[in-house]
CSV table of C-alpha atoms in Angstrom, one decimal:
chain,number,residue,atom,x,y,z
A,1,UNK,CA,8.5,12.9,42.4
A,2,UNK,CA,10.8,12.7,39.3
A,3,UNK,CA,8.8,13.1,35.8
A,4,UNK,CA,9.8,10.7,32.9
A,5,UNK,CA,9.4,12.6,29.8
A,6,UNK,CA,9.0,8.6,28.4
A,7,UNK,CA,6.7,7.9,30.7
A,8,UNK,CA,4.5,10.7,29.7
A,9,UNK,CA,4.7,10.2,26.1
A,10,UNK,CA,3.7,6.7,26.6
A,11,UNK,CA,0.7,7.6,28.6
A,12,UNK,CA,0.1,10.4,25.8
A,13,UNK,CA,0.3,7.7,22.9
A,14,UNK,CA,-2.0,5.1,24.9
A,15,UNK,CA,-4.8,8.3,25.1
A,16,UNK,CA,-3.9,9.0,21.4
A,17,UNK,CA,-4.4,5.1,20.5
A,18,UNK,CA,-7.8,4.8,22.3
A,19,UNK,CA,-9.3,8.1,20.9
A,20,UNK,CA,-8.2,7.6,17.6
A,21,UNK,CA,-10.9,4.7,17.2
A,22,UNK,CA,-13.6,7.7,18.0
A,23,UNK,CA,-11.7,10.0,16.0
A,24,UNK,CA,-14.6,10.6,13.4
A,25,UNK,CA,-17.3,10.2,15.6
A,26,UNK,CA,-18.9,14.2,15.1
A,27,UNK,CA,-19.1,13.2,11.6
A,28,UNK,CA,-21.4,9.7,12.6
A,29,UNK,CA,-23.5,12.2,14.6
A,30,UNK,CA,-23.6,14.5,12.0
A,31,UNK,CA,-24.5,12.1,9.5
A,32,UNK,CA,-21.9,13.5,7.0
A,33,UNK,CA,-20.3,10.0,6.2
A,34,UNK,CA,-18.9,10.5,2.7
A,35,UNK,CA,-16.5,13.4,2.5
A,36,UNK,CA,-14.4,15.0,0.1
A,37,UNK,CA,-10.4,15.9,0.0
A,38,UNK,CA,-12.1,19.7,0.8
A,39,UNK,CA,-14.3,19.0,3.3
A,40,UNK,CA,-13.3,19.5,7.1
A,41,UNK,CA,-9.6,19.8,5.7
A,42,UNK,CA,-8.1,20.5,9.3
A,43,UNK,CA,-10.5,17.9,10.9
A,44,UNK,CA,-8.9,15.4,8.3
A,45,UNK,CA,-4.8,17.0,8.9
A,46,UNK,CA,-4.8,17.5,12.8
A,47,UNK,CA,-4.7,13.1,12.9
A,48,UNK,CA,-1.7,13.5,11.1
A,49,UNK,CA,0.0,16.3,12.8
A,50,UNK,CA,-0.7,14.7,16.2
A,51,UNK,CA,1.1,10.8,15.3
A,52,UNK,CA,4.1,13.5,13.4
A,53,UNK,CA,4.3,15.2,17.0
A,54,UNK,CA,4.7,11.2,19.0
A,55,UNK,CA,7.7,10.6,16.2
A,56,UNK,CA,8.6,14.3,17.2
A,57,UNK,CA,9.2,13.8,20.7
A,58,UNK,CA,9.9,10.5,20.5
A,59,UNK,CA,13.6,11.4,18.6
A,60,UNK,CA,13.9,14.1,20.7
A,61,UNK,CA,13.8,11.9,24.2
A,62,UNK,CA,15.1,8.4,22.7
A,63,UNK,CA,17.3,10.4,20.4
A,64,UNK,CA,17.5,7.4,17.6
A,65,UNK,CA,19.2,8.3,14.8
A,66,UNK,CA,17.4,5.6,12.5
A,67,UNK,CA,14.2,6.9,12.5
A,68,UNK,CA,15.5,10.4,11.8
A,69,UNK,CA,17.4,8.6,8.8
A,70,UNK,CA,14.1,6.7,7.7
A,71,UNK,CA,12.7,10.1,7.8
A,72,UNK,CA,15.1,12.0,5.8
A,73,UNK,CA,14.8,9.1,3.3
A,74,UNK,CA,11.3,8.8,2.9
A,75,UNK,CA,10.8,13.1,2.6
A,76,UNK,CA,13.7,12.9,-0.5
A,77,UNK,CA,11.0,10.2,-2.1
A,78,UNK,CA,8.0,12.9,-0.8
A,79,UNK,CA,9.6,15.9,-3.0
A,80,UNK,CA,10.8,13.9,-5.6
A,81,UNK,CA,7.1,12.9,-6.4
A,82,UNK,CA,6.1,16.4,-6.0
A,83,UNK,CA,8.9,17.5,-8.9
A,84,UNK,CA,7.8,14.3,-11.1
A,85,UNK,CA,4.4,16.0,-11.3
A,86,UNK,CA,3.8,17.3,-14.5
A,87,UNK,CA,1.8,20.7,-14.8
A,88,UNK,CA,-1.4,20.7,-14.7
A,89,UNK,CA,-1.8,17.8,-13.2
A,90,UNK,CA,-5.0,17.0,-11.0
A,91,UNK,CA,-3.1,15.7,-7.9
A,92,UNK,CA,-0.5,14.8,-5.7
A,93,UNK,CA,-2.3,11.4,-4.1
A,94,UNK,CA,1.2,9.9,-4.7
A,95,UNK,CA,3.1,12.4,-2.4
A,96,UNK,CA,-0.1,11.9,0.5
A,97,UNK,CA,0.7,8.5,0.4
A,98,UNK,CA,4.6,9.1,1.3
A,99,UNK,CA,3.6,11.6,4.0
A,100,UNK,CA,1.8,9.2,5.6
A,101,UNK,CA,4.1,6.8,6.0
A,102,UNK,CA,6.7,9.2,7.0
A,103,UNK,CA,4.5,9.5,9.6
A,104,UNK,CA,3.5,6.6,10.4
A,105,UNK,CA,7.4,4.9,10.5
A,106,UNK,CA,7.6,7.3,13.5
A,107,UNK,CA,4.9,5.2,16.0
A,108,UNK,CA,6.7,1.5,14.6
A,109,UNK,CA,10.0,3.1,16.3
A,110,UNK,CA,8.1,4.7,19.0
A,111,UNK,CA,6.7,0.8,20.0
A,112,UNK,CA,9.8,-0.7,19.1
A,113,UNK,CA,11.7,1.2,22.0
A,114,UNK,CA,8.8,0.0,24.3
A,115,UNK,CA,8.7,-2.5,27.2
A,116,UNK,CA,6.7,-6.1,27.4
A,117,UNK,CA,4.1,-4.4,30.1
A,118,UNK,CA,3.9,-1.6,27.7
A,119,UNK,CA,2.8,-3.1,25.3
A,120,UNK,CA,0.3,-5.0,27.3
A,121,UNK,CA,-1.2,-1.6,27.8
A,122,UNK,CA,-1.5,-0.9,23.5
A,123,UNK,CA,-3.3,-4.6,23.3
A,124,UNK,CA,-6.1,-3.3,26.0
A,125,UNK,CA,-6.2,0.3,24.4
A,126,UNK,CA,-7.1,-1.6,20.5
A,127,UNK,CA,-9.1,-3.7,22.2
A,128,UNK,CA,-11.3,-1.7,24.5
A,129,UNK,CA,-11.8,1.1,22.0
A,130,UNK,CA,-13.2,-1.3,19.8
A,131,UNK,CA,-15.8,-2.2,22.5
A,132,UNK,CA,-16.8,1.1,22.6
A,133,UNK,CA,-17.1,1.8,18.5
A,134,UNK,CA,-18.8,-2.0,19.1
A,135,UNK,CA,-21.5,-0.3,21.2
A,136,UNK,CA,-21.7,2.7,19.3
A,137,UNK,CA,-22.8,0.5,16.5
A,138,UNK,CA,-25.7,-0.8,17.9
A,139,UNK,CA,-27.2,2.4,18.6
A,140,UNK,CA,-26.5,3.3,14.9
A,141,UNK,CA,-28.4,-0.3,13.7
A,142,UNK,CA,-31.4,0.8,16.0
A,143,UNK,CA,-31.6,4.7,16.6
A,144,UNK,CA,-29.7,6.4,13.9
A,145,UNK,CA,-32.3,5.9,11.4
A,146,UNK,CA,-33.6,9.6,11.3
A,147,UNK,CA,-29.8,10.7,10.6
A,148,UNK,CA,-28.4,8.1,8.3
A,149,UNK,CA,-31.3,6.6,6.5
A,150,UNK,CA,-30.3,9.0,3.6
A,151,UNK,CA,-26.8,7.7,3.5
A,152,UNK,CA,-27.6,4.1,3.5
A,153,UNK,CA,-29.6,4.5,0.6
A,154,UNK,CA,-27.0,5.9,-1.1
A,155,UNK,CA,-25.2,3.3,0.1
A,156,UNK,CA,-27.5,0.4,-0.9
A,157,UNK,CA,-28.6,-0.6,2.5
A,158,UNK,CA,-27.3,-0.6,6.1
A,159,UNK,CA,-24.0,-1.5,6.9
A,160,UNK,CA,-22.5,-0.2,10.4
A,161,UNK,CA,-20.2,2.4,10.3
A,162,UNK,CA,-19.5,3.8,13.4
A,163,UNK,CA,-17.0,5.9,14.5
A,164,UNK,CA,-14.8,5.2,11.5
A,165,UNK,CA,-16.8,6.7,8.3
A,166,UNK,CA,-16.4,3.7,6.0
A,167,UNK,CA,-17.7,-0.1,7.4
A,168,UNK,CA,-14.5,-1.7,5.6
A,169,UNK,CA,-12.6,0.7,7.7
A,170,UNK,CA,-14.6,-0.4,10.4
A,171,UNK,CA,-14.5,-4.0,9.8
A,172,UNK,CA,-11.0,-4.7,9.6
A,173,UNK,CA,-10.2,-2.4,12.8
A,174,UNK,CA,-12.7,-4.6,14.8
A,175,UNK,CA,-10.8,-7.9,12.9
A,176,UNK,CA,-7.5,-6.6,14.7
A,177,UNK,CA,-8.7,-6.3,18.0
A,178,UNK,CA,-10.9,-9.6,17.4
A,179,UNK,CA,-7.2,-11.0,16.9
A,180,UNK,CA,-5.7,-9.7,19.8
A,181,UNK,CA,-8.1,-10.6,21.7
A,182,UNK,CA,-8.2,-14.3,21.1
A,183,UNK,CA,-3.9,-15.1,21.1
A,184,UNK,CA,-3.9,-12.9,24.1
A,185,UNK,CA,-4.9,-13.3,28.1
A,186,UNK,CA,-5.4,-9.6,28.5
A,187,UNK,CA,-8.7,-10.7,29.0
A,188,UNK,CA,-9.8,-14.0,30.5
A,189,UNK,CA,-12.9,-16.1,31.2
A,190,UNK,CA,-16.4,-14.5,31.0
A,191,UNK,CA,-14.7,-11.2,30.5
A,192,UNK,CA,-13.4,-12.9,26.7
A,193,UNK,CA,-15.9,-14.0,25.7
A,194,UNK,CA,-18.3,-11.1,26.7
A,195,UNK,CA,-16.1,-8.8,24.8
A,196,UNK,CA,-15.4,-11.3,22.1
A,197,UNK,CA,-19.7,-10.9,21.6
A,198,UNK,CA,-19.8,-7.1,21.6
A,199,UNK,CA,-17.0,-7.0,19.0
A,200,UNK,CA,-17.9,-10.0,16.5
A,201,UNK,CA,-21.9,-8.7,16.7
A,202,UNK,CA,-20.7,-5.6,15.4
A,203,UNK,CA,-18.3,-7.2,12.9
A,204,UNK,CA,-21.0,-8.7,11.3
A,205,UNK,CA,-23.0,-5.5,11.1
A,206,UNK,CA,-20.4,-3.6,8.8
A,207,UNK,CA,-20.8,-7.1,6.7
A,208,UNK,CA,-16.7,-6.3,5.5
A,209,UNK,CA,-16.0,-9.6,3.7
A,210,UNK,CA,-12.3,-8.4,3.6
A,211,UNK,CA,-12.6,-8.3,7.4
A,212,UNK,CA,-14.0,-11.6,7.5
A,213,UNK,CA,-11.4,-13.5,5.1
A,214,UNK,CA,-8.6,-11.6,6.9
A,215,UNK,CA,-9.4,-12.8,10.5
A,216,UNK,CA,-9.9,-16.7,9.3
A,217,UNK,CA,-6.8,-16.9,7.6
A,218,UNK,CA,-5.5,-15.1,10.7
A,219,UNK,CA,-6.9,-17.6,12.6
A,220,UNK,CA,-5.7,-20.7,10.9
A,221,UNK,CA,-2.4,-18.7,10.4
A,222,UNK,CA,-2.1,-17.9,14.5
A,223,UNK,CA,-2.5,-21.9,14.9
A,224,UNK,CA,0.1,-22.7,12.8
A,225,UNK,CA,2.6,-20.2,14.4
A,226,UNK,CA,2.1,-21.4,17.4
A,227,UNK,CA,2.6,-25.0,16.9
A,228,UNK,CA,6.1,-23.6,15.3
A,229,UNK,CA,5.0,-24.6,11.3
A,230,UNK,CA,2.6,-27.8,12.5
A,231,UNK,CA,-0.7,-27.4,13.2
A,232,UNK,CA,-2.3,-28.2,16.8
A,233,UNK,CA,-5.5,-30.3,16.8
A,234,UNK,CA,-6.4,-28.5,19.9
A,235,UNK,CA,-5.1,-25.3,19.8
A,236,UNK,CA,-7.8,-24.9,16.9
A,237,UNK,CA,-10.4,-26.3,17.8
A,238,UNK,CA,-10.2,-24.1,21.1
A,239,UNK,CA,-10.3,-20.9,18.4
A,240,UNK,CA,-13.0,-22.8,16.7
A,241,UNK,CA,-15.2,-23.4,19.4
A,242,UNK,CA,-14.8,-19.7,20.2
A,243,UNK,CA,-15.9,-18.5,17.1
A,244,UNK,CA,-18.8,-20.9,16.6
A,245,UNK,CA,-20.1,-19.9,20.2
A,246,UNK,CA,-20.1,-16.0,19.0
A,247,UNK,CA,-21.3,-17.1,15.7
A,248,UNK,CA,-24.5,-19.3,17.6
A,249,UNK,CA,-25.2,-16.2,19.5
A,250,UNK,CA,-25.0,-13.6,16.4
A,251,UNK,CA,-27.7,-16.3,15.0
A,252,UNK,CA,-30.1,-16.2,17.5
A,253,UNK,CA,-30.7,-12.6,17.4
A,254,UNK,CA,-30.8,-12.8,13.5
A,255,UNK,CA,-33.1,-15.7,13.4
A,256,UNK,CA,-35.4,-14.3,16.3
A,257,UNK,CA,-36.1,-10.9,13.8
A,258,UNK,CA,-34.3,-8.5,16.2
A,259,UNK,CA,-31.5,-8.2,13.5
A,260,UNK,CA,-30.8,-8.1,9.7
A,261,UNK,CA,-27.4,-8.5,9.0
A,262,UNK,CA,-26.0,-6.8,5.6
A,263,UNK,CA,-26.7,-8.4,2.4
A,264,UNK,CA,-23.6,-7.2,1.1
A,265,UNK,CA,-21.9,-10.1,3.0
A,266,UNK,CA,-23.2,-12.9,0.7
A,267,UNK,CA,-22.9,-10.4,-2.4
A,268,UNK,CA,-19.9,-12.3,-3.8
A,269,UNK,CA,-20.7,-10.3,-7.4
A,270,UNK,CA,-19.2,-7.2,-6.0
A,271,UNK,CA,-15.9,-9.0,-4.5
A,272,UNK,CA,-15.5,-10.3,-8.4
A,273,UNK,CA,-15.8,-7.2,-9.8
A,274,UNK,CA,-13.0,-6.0,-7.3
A,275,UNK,CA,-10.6,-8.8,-8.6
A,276,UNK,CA,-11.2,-8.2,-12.0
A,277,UNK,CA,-9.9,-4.4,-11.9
A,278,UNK,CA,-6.8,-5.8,-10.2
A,279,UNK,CA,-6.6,-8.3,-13.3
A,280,UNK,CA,-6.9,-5.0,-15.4
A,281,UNK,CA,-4.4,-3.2,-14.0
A,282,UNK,CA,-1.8,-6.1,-14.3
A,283,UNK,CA,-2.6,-6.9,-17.8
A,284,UNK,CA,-2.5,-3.3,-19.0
A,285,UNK,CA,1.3,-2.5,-17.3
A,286,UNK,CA,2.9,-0.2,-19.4
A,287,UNK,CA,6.2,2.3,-19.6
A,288,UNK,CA,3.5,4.5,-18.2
A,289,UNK,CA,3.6,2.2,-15.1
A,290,UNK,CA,7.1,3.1,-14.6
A,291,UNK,CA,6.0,7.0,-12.9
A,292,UNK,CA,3.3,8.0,-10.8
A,293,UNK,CA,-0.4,8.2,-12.1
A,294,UNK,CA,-0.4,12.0,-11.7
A,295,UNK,CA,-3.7,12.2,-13.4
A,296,UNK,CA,-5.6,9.4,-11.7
A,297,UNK,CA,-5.7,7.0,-15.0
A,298,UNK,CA,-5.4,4.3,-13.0
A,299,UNK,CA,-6.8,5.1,-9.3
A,300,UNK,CA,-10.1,3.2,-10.3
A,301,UNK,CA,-8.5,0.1,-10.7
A,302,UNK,CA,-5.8,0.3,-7.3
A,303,UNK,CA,-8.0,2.3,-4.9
A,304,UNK,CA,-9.2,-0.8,-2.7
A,305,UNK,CA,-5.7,-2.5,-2.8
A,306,UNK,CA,-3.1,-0.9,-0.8
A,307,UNK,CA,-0.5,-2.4,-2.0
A,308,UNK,CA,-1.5,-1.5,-5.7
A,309,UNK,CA,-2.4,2.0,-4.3
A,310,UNK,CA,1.0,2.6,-3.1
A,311,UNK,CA,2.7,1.3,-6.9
A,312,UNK,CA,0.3,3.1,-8.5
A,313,UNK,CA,1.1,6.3,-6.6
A,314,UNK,CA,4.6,6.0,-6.8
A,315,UNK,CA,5.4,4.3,-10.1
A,316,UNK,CA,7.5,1.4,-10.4
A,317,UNK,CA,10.4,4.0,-10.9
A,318,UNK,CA,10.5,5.4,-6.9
A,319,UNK,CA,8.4,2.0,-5.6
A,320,UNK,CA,11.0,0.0,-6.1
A,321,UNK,CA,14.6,1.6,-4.1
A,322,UNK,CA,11.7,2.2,-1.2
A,323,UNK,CA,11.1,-1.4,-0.9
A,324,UNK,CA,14.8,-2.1,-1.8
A,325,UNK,CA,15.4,0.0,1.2
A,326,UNK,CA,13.2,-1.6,3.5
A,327,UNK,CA,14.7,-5.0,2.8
A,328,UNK,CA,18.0,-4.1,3.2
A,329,UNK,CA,16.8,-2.6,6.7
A,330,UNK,CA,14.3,-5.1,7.5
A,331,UNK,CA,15.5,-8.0,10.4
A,332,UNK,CA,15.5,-11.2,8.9
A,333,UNK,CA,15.5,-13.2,11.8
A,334,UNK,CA,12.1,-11.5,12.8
A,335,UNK,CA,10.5,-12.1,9.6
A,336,UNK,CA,11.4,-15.9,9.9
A,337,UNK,CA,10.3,-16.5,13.6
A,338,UNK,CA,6.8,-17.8,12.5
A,339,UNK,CA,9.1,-21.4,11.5
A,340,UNK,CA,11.6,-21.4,14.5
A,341,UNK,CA,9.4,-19.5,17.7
A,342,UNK,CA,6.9,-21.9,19.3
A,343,UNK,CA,5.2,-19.2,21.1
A,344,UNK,CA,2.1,-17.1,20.1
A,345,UNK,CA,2.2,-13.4,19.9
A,346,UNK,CA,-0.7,-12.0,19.2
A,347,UNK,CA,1.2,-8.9,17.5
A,348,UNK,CA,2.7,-10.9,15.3
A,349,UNK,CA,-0.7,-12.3,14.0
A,350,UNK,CA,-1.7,-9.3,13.6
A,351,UNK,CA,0.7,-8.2,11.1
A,352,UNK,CA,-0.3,-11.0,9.3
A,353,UNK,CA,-3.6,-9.8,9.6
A,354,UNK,CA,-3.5,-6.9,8.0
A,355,UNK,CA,-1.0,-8.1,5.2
A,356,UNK,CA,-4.3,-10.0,4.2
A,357,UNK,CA,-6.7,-7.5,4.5
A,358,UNK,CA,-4.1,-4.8,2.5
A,359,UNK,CA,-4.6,-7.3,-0.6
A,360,UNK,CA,-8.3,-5.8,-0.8
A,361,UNK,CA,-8.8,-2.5,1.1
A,362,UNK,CA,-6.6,0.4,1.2
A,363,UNK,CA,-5.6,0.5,4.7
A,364,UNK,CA,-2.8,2.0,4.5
A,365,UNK,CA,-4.5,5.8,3.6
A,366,UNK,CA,-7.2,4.6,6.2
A,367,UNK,CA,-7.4,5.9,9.6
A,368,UNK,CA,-7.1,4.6,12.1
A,369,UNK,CA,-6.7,1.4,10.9
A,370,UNK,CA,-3.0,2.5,9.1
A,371,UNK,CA,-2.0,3.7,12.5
A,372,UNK,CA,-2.8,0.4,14.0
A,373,UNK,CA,-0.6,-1.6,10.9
A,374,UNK,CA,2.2,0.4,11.8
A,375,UNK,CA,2.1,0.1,15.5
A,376,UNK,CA,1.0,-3.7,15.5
A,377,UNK,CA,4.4,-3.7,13.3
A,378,UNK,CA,6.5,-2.2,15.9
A,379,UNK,CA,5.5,-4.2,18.9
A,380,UNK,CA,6.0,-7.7,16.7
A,381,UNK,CA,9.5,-6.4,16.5
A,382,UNK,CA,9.5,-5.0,20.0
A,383,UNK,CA,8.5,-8.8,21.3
A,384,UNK,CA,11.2,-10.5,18.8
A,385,UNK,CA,14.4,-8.4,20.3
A,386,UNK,CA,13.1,-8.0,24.3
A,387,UNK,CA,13.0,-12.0,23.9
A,388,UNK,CA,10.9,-14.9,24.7
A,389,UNK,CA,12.3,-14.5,28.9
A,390,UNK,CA,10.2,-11.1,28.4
A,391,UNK,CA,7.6,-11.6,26.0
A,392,UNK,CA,6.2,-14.8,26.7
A,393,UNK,CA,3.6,-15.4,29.8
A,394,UNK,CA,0.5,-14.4,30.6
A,395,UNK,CA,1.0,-11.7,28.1
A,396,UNK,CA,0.1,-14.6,25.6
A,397,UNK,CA,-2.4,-17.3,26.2
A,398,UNK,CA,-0.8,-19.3,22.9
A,399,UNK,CA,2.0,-21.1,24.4
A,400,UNK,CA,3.5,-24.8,23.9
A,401,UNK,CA,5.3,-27.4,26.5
């Protein structure tokens, strides 16, 4: 029997995806939820070191030459950053946030090399590992009491966690999988909807409002992508209809006292207070702006917005020839196929997804969710360039005549 070494590395990174979602769950049982940079610091590294080893082995078996160039690029920026610090400063937050993305670029690659039943086999990974954190959450609502009553009073009141440490974290993961669920047949019938319960019951429990406004505009979005720019009467209300059922059930179990959802979810005070600090920071841009905020002057205003985390971090100065890079490397004709592409991929919409939900949590510096970004990224591009002969099917339940 002859051994693919890509065949292996696949099956390692499918293993890798799914545990990743219970990557945190010692800390859930231990009821140490809110950690510092000190705390556990191998526990919070080895995550790191493990996606580094995928982009590892990946060059060394695909042997591209792009991602090693990426790389190289990115690592310049992560030294620079370290040199821009001045002494005595109180951290390097900016260089954490180029490490991670170097990374990170390695898994988008990784997918993009990858075939259409491959990744049919990432979709069902997201998607059943976020039935299992689903169920996990339950026994959190009813039995964790003894263990976490502490925390959510520090907290101001339950809001499910699970396997993830934060419920925003949680939320949005959930969102993703809720996407790829619905503009996918990887599941079908009874089975859908079934999981589509599990996951939108415990959706509700984290009560992530960015999770929430993320997956409706993905909704709408995934309806207009599929009708290539025009929206399908249909096609919606199917997605709809879906929803209101989960929704209908949700209710029942909150109406009949079994369930409180979060109040946060209707706490709109908070969500105001959030824009407001992104106001700040916009209105307050000075020469300052131009380097890194070595001192954290500014991390209270960009810490729930990744992409003012990552301009903060940076500085205008080194933010700027990374996304001038990017653009310059970036394939046009795949960020345009939402106008000309008829045909639903539910990868695509997830992209989307999380370019939402990055407007108001810091996904990219959360894990697993920023693992998920980057690899939702790579098989959107892997589906654009295998073609629609490939990628189209039963892959994909959003499809036109």
């Amino acid at each position: 029997m002859t051994i693919r070494p890509a065949r292996l590395l696949y099956v390692f990174f499918i293993l890798w995806l799914f545990f990743s979602a219970l990557y945190y769950a010692p800390n859930l049982i231990s009821g140490n939820l809110i950690v510092d940079r000190s705390d556990d610091f191998w526990h919070k590294i080895i995550k790191y070191i493990v996606i580094g080893f995928i982009g590892l082995l990946f060059f060394l078996i695909k042997k591209k030459t792009d991602h090693v160039v990426q790389v190289f690029f990115l690592s310049f920026f992560a030294i620079t950053l370290l040199l821009l610090q001045p002494f005595g400063s109180q951290g390097s937050f900016g260089f954490d946030a180029v490490v991670v993305l170097v990374l990170l670029c390695g898994l988008t690659h990784f997918v993009i090399s990858l075939e259409y039943d491959q990744l049919r086999g990432i979709a069902r990974a997201v998607i059943i590992s976020a039935i299992i954190a689903s169920v996990i959450s339950y026994f959190e609502y009813f039995i964790f009491e003894p263990v976490l009553g502490e925390f959510w009073e520090r907290t101001g009141g339950f809001r499910a966690v699970s396997t993830m440490l934060n419920p925003n974290n949680f939320g949005v993961y959930l969102g993703c999988a809720l996407v790829l669920l619905l503009f996918s047949d990887i599941f079908k019938g009874r089975w859908k909807f079934l999981i589509g319960v599990a996951i939108f019951s415990a959706l509700l429990l984290t009560g992530s409002r960015t999770a929430w406004v993320s997956l409706l505009l993905s909704v709408f979005f995934g309806h207009l992508y599929r009708g290539g720019g025009k929206l399908k009467f249909s096609a919606i209300l199917h997605s709809i209809f879906f929803l209101s059922v989960l929704l209908a059930l949700v209710m029942f179990f909150i109406l009949s006292g079994l369930v409180e959802l979060p109040a946060r979810m209707l706490d709109f005070q908070t969500a105001s207070i959030r824009l407001d600090k992104y106001f700040e920071y916009l209105t307050q841009i000075d020469s300052s702006y131009f380097f890194p905020d070595s001192n954290f002057l500014r991390i209270d205003m960009v810490s729930e917005s990744s992409y003012f985390h990552f301009l903060n971090a940076m500085g205008i100065f080194l933010a700027v020839p990374v996304l001038f890079y990017y653009a310059l490397n970036l394939n046009t004709s795949w960020f345009w196929q939402v106008f000309s592409n008829h045909a639903g991929r539910c990868f695509d919409i997830a992209v989307f997804y999380f370019a939402v939900a990055m407007l108001f949590e810091n996904v990219f510096m959360s894990f697993p969710c920023n693992q998920l970004f980057f690899v939702s990224l790579g098989a959107s591009i892997a589906c654009f360039k295998c073609g629609s002969s490939k990628c189209d099917g039963d892959f994909y339940s959003a499809r036109t005549s």
